[in-house]
PDB file of C-alpha atoms in Angstrom:
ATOM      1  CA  UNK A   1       0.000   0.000   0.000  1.00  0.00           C
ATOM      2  CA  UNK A   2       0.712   3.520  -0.285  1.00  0.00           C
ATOM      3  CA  UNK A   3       3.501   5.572   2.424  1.00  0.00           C
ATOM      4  CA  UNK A   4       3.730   8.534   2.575  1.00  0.00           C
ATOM      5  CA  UNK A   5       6.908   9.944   4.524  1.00  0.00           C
ATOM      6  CA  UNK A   6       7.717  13.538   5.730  1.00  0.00           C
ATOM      7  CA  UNK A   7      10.555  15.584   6.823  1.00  0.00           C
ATOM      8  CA  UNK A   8      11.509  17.421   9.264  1.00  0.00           C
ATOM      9  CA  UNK A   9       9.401  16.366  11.749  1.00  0.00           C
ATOM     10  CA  UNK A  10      10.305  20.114  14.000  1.00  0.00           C
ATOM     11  CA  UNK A  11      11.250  22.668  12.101  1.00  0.00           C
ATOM     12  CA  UNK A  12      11.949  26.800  13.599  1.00  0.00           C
ATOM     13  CA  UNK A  13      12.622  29.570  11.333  1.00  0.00           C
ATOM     14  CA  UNK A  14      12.610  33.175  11.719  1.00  0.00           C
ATOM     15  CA  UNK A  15      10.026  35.529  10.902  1.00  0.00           C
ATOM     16  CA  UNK A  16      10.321  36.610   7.606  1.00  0.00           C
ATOM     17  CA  UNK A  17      12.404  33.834   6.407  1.00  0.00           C
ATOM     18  CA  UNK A  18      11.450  30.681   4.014  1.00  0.00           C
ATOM     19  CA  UNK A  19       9.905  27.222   5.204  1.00  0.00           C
ATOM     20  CA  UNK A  20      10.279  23.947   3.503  1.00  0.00           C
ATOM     21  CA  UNK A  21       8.778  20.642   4.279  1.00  0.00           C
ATOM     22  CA  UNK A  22       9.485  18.075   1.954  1.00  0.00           C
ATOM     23  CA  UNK A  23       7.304  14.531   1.453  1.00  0.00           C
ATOM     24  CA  UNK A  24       7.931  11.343  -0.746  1.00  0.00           C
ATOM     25  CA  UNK A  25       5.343   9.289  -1.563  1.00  0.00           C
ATOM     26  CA  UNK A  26       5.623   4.674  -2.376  1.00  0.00           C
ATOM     27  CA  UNK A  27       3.381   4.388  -4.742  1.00  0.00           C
ATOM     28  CA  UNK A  28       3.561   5.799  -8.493  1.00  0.00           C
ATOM     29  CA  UNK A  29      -0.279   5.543  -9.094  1.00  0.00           C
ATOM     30  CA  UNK A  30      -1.141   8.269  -6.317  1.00  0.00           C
ATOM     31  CA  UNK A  31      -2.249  11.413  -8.310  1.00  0.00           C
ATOM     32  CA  UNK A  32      -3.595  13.951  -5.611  1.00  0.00           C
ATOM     33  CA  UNK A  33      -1.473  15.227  -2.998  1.00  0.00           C
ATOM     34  CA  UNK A  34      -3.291  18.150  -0.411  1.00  0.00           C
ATOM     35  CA  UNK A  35      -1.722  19.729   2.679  1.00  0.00           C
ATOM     36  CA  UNK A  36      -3.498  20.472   5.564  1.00  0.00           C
ATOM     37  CA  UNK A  37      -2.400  23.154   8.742  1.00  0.00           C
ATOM     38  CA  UNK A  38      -3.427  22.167  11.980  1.00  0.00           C
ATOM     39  CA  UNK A  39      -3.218  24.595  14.553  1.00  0.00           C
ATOM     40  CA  UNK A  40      -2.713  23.869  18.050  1.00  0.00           C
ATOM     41  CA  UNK A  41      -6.078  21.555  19.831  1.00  0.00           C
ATOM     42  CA  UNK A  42      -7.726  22.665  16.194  1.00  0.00           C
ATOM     43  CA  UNK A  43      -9.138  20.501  12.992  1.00  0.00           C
ATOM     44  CA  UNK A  44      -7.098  20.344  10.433  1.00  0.00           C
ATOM     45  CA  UNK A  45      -8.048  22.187   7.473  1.00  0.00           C
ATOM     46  CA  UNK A  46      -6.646  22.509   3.666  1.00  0.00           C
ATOM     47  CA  UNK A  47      -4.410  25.361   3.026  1.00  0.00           C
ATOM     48  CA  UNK A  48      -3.341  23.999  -0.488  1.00  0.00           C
ATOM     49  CA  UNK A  49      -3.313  20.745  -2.807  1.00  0.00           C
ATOM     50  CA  UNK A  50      -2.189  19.792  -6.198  1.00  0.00           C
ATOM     51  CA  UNK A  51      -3.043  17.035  -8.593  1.00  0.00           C
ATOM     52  CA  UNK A  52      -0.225  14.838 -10.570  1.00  0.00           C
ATOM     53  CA  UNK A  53      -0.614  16.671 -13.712  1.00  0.00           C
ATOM     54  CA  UNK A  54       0.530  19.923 -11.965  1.00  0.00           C
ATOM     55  CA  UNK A  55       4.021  20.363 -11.345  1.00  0.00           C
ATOM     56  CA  UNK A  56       3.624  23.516  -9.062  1.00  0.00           C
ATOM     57  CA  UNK A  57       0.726  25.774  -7.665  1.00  0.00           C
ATOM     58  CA  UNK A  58       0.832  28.954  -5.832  1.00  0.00           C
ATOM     59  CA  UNK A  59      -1.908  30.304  -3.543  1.00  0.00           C
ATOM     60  CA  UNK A  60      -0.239  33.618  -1.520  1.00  0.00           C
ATOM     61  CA  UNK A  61       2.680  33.036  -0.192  1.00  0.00           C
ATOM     62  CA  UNK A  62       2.359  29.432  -0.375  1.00  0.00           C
ATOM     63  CA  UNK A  63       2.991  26.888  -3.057  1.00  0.00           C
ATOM     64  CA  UNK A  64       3.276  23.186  -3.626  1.00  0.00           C
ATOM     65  CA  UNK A  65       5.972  21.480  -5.832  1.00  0.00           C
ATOM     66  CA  UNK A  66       5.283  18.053  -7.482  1.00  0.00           C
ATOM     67  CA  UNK A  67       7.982  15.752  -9.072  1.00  0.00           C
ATOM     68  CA  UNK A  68       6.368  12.563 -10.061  1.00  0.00           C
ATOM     69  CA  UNK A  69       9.996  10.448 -11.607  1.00  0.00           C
ATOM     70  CA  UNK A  70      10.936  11.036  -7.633  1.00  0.00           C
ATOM     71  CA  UNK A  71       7.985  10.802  -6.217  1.00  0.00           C
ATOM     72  CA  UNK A  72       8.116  13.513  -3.977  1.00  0.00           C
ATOM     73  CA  UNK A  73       6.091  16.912  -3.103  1.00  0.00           C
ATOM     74  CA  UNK A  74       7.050  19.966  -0.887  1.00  0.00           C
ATOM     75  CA  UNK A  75       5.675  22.813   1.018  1.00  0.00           C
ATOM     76  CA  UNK A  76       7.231  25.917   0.074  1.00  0.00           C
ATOM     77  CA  UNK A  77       6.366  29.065   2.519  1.00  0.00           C
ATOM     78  CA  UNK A  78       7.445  32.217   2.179  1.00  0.00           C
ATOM     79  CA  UNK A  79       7.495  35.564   4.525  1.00  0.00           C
ATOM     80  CA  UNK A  80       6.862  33.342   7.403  1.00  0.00           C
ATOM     81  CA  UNK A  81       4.507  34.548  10.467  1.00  0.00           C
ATOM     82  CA  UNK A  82       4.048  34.133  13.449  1.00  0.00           C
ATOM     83  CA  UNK A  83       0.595  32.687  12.970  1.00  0.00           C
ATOM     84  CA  UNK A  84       2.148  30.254  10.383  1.00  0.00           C
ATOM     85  CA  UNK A  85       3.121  27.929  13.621  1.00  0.00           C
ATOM     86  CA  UNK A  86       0.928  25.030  13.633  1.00  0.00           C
ATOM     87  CA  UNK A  87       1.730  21.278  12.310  1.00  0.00           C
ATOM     88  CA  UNK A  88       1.490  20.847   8.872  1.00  0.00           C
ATOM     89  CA  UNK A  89       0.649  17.154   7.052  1.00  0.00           C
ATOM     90  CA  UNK A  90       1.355  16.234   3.836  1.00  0.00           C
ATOM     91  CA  UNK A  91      -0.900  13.224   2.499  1.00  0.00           C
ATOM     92  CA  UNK A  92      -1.260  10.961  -0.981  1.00  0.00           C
ATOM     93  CA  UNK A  93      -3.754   9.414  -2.667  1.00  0.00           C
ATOM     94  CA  UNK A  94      -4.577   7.518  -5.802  1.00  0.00           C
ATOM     95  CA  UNK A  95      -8.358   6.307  -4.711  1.00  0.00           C
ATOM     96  CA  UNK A  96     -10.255   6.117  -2.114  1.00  0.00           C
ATOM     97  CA  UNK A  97      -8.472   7.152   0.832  1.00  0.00           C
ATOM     98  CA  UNK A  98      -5.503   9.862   1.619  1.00  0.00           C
ATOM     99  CA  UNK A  99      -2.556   8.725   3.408  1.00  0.00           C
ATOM    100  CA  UNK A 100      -1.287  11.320   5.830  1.00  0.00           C
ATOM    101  CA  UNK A 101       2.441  11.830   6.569  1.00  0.00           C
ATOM    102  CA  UNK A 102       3.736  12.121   9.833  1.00  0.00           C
ATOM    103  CA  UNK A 103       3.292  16.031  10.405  1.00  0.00           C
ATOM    104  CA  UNK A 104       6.181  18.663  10.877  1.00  0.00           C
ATOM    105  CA  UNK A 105       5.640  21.465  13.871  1.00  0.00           C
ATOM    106  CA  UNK A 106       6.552  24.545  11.921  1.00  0.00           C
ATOM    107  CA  UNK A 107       7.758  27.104  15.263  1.00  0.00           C
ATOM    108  CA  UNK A 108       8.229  30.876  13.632  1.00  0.00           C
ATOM    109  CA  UNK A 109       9.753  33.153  16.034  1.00  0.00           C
ATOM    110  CA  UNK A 110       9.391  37.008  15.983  1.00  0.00           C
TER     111      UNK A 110
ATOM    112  CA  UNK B   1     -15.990  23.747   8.406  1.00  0.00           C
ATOM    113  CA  UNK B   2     -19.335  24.465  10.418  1.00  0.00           C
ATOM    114  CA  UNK B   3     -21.106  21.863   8.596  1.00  0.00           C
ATOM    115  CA  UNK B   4     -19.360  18.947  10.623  1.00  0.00           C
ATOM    116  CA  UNK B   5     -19.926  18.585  14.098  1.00  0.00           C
ATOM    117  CA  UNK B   6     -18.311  15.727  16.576  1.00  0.00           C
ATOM    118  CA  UNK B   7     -19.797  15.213  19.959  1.00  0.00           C
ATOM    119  CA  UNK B   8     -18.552  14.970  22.767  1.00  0.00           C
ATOM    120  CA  UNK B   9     -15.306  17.237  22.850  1.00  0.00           C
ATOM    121  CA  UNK B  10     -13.710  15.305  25.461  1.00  0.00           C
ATOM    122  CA  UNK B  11     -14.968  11.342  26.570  1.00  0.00           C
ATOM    123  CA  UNK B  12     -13.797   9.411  29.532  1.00  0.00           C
ATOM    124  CA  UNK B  13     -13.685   5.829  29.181  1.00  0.00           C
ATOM    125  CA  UNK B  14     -13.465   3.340  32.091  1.00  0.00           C
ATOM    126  CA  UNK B  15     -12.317  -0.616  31.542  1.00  0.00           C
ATOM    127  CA  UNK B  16     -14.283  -2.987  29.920  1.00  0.00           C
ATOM    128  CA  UNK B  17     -16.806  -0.260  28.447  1.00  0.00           C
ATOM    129  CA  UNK B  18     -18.133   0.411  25.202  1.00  0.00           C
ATOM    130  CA  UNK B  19     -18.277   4.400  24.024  1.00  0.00           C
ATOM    131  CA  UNK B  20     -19.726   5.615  21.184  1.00  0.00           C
ATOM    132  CA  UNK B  21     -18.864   8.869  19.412  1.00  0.00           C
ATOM    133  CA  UNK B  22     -20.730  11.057  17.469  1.00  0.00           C
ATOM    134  CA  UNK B  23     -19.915  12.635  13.968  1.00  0.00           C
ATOM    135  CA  UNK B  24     -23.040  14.244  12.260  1.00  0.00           C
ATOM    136  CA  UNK B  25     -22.371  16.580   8.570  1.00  0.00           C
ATOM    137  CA  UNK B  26     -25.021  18.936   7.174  1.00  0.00           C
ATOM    138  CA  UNK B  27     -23.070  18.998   3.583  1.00  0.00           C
ATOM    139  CA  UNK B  28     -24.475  16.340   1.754  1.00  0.00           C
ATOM    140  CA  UNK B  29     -21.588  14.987   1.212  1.00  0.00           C
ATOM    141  CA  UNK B  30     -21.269  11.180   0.179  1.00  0.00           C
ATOM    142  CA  UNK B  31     -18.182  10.203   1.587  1.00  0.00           C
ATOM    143  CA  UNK B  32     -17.090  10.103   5.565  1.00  0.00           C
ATOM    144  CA  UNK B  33     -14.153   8.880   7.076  1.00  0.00           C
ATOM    145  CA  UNK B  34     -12.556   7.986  11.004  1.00  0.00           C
ATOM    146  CA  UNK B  35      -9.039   9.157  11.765  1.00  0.00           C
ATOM    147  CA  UNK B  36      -7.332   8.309  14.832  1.00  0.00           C
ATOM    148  CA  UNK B  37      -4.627  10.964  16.092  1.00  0.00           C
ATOM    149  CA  UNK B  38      -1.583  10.393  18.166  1.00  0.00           C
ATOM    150  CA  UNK B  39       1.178  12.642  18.904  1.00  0.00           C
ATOM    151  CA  UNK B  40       4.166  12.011  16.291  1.00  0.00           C
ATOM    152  CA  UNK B  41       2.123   9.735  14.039  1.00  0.00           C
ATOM    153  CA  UNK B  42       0.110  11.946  12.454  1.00  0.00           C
ATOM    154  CA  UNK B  43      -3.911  10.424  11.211  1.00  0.00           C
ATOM    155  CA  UNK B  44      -4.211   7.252  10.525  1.00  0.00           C
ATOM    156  CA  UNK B  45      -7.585   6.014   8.822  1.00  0.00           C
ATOM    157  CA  UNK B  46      -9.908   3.853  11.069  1.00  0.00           C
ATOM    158  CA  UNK B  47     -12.801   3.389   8.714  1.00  0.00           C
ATOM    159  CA  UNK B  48     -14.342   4.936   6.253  1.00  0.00           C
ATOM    160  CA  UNK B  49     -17.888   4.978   3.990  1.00  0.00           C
ATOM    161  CA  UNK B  50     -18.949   6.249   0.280  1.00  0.00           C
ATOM    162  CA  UNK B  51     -22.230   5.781   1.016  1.00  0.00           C
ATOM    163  CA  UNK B  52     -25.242   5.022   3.426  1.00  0.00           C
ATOM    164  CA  UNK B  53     -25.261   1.566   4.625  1.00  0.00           C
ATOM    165  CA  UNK B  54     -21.526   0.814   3.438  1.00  0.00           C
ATOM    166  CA  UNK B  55     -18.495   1.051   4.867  1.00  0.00           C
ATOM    167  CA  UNK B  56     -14.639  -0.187   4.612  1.00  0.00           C
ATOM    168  CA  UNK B  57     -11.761  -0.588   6.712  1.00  0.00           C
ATOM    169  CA  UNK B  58      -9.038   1.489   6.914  1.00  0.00           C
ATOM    170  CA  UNK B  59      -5.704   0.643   8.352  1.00  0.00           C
ATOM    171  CA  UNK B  60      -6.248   0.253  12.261  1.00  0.00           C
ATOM    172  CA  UNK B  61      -9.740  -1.150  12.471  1.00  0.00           C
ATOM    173  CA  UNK B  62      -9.204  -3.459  14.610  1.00  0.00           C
ATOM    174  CA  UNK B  63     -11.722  -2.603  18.251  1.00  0.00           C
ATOM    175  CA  UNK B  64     -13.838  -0.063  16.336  1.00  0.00           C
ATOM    176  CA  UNK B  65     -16.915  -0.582  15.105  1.00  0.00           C
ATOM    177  CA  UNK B  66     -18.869   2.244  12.953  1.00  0.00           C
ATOM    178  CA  UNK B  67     -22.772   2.714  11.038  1.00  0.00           C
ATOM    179  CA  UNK B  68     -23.869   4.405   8.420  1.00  0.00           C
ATOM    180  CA  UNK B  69     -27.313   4.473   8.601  1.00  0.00           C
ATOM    181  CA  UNK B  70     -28.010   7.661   7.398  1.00  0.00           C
ATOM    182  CA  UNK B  71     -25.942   9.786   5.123  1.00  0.00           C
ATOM    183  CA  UNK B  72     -25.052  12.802   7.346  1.00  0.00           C
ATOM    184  CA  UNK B  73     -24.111  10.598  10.030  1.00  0.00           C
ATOM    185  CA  UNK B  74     -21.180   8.146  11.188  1.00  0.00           C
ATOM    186  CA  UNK B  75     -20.638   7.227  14.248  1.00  0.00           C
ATOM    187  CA  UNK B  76     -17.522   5.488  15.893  1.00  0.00           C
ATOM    188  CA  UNK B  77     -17.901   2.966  18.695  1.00  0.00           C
ATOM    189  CA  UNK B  78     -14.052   2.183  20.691  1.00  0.00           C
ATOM    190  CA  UNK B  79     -15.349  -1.444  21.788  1.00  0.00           C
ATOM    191  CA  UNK B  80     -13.083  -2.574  24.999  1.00  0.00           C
ATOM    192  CA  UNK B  81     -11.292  -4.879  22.204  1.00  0.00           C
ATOM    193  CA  UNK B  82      -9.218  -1.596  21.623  1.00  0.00           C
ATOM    194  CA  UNK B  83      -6.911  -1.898  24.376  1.00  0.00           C
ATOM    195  CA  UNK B  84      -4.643   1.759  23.699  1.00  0.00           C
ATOM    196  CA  UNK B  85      -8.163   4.264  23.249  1.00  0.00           C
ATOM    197  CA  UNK B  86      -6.451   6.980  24.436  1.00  0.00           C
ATOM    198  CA  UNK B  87      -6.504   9.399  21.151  1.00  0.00           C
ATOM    199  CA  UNK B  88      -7.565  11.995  19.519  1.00  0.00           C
ATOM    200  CA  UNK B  89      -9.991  11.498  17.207  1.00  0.00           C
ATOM    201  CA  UNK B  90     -11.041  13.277  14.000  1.00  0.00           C
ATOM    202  CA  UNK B  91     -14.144  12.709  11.602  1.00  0.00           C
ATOM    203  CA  UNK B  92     -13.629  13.923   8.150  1.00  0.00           C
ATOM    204  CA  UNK B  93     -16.221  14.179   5.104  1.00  0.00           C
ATOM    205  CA  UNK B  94     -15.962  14.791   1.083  1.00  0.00           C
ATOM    206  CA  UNK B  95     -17.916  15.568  -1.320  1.00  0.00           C
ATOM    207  CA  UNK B  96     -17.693  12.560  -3.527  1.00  0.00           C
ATOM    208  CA  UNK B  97     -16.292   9.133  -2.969  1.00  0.00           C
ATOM    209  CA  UNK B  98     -13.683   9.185  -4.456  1.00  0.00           C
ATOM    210  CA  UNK B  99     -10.491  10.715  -1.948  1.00  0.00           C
ATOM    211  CA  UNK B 100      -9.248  13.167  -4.417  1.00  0.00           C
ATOM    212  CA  UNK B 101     -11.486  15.679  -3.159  1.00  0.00           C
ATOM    213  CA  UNK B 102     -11.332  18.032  -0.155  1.00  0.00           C
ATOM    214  CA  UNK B 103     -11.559  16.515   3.155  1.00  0.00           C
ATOM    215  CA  UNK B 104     -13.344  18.677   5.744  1.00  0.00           C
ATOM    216  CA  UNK B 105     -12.561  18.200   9.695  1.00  0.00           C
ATOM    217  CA  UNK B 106     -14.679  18.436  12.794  1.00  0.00           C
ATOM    218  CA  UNK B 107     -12.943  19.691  15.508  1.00  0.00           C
ATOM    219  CA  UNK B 108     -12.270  16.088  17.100  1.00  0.00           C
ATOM    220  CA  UNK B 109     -13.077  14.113  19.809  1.00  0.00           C
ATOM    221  CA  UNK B 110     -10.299  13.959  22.726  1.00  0.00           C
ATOM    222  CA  UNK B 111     -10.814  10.159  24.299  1.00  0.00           C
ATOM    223  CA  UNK B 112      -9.518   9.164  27.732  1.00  0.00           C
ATOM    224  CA  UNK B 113      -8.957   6.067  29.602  1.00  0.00           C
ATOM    225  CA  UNK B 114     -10.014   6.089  33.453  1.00  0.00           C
TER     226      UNK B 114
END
């Protein structure tokens, strides 16, 4: 089945500076990949996604990068606030059902 | 995210019992799903349904039981077969069946063992 794994698991940045969380996905057949923010004792909710015949998608001062031969996707955010500290999951899916990675604790201090 | 609702917010469970919780969705959406939430291991997909009276596994059923009886509802029983309860635990919905849509949260269920 699919598995989905994601890296860093903690990562702290400055405000103002970049954030990347990278993901790679097992299986080749998986074709929609979302990201969801979940803030701290909150739901998660969507903040962007991107299907497999996408390579990249920007919404603000986030985007998502695809590369299907490596089978891997990333979380590019830029300008980072304070208010962008939350976990953040990556998931996969080809289906049915969305695998989730792990989750990464984005920490931005002022 | 109003549209989903899970009841109660916080459920104490004592050995050998049976609790049920709630997930109820005004969307009309066809598809529903169970995640279970612990810290460092992300969701992990209990069990899921595309449509009233049908449901699947996911990939830790095992101690759960779940209904879908009526579309906007799907509710999650932790039978005392499920030995580790203690969790957090999310119901999600879709609009169609298949998972390549947006999934849409409630704001979770935190379970504890007494």
């Amino acid at each position: 089945g699919e598995n989905v794994e994601q890296h860093p698991s903690t990562l702290s940045v400055q405000e103002g500076d970049s954030a990347v969380i990278k993901c790679t996905y097992s299986d080749s057949a998986s074709n929609y990949f979302p990201w969801y923010k979940q803030e701290l004792g909150k739901r998660p909710q969507l903040i962007i996604d991107i299907r497999s015949n996408v390579g990249e998608k920007k919404d603000q001062r986030i985007a998502v990068t695809l590369n299907k031969t490596a089978k891997h996707f990333s979380l590019h955010i830029t300008e980072t606030q304070p208010e962008d500290s939350a976990v953040y999951f990556c998931a996969a899916s080809k289906t049915d059902k969305l695998i989730f990675g792990t989750g990464t604790r984005l920490q931005v201090f002022p | 995210d109003g549209g989903i609702t899970q009841s109660p917010k916080y459920l104490f469970r004592k050995e050998g019992q049976n609790v049920t919780l709630s997930c109820e969705q005004n969307l009309n959406h066809d598809a529903m799903y169970w995640y279970r939430q612990d810290p460092g291991q992300g969701l992990r997909l209990i069990y899921y349904s595309q449509i009233v009276n049908d449901f699947q596994k996911g990939d830790i059923a095992e101690g759960y039981s779940v209904s879908r009886e009526k579309k906007e509802s799907f509710p999650l029983t932790v039978t005392s077969a499920q030995k580790n309860p203690t969790a957090f635990y999310l119901c999600a919905s879709s609009p169609q069946t298949q998972a390549q849509e947006t999934q849409y949260f409630g704001p979770g269920t935190r379970l504890l063992v007494l």
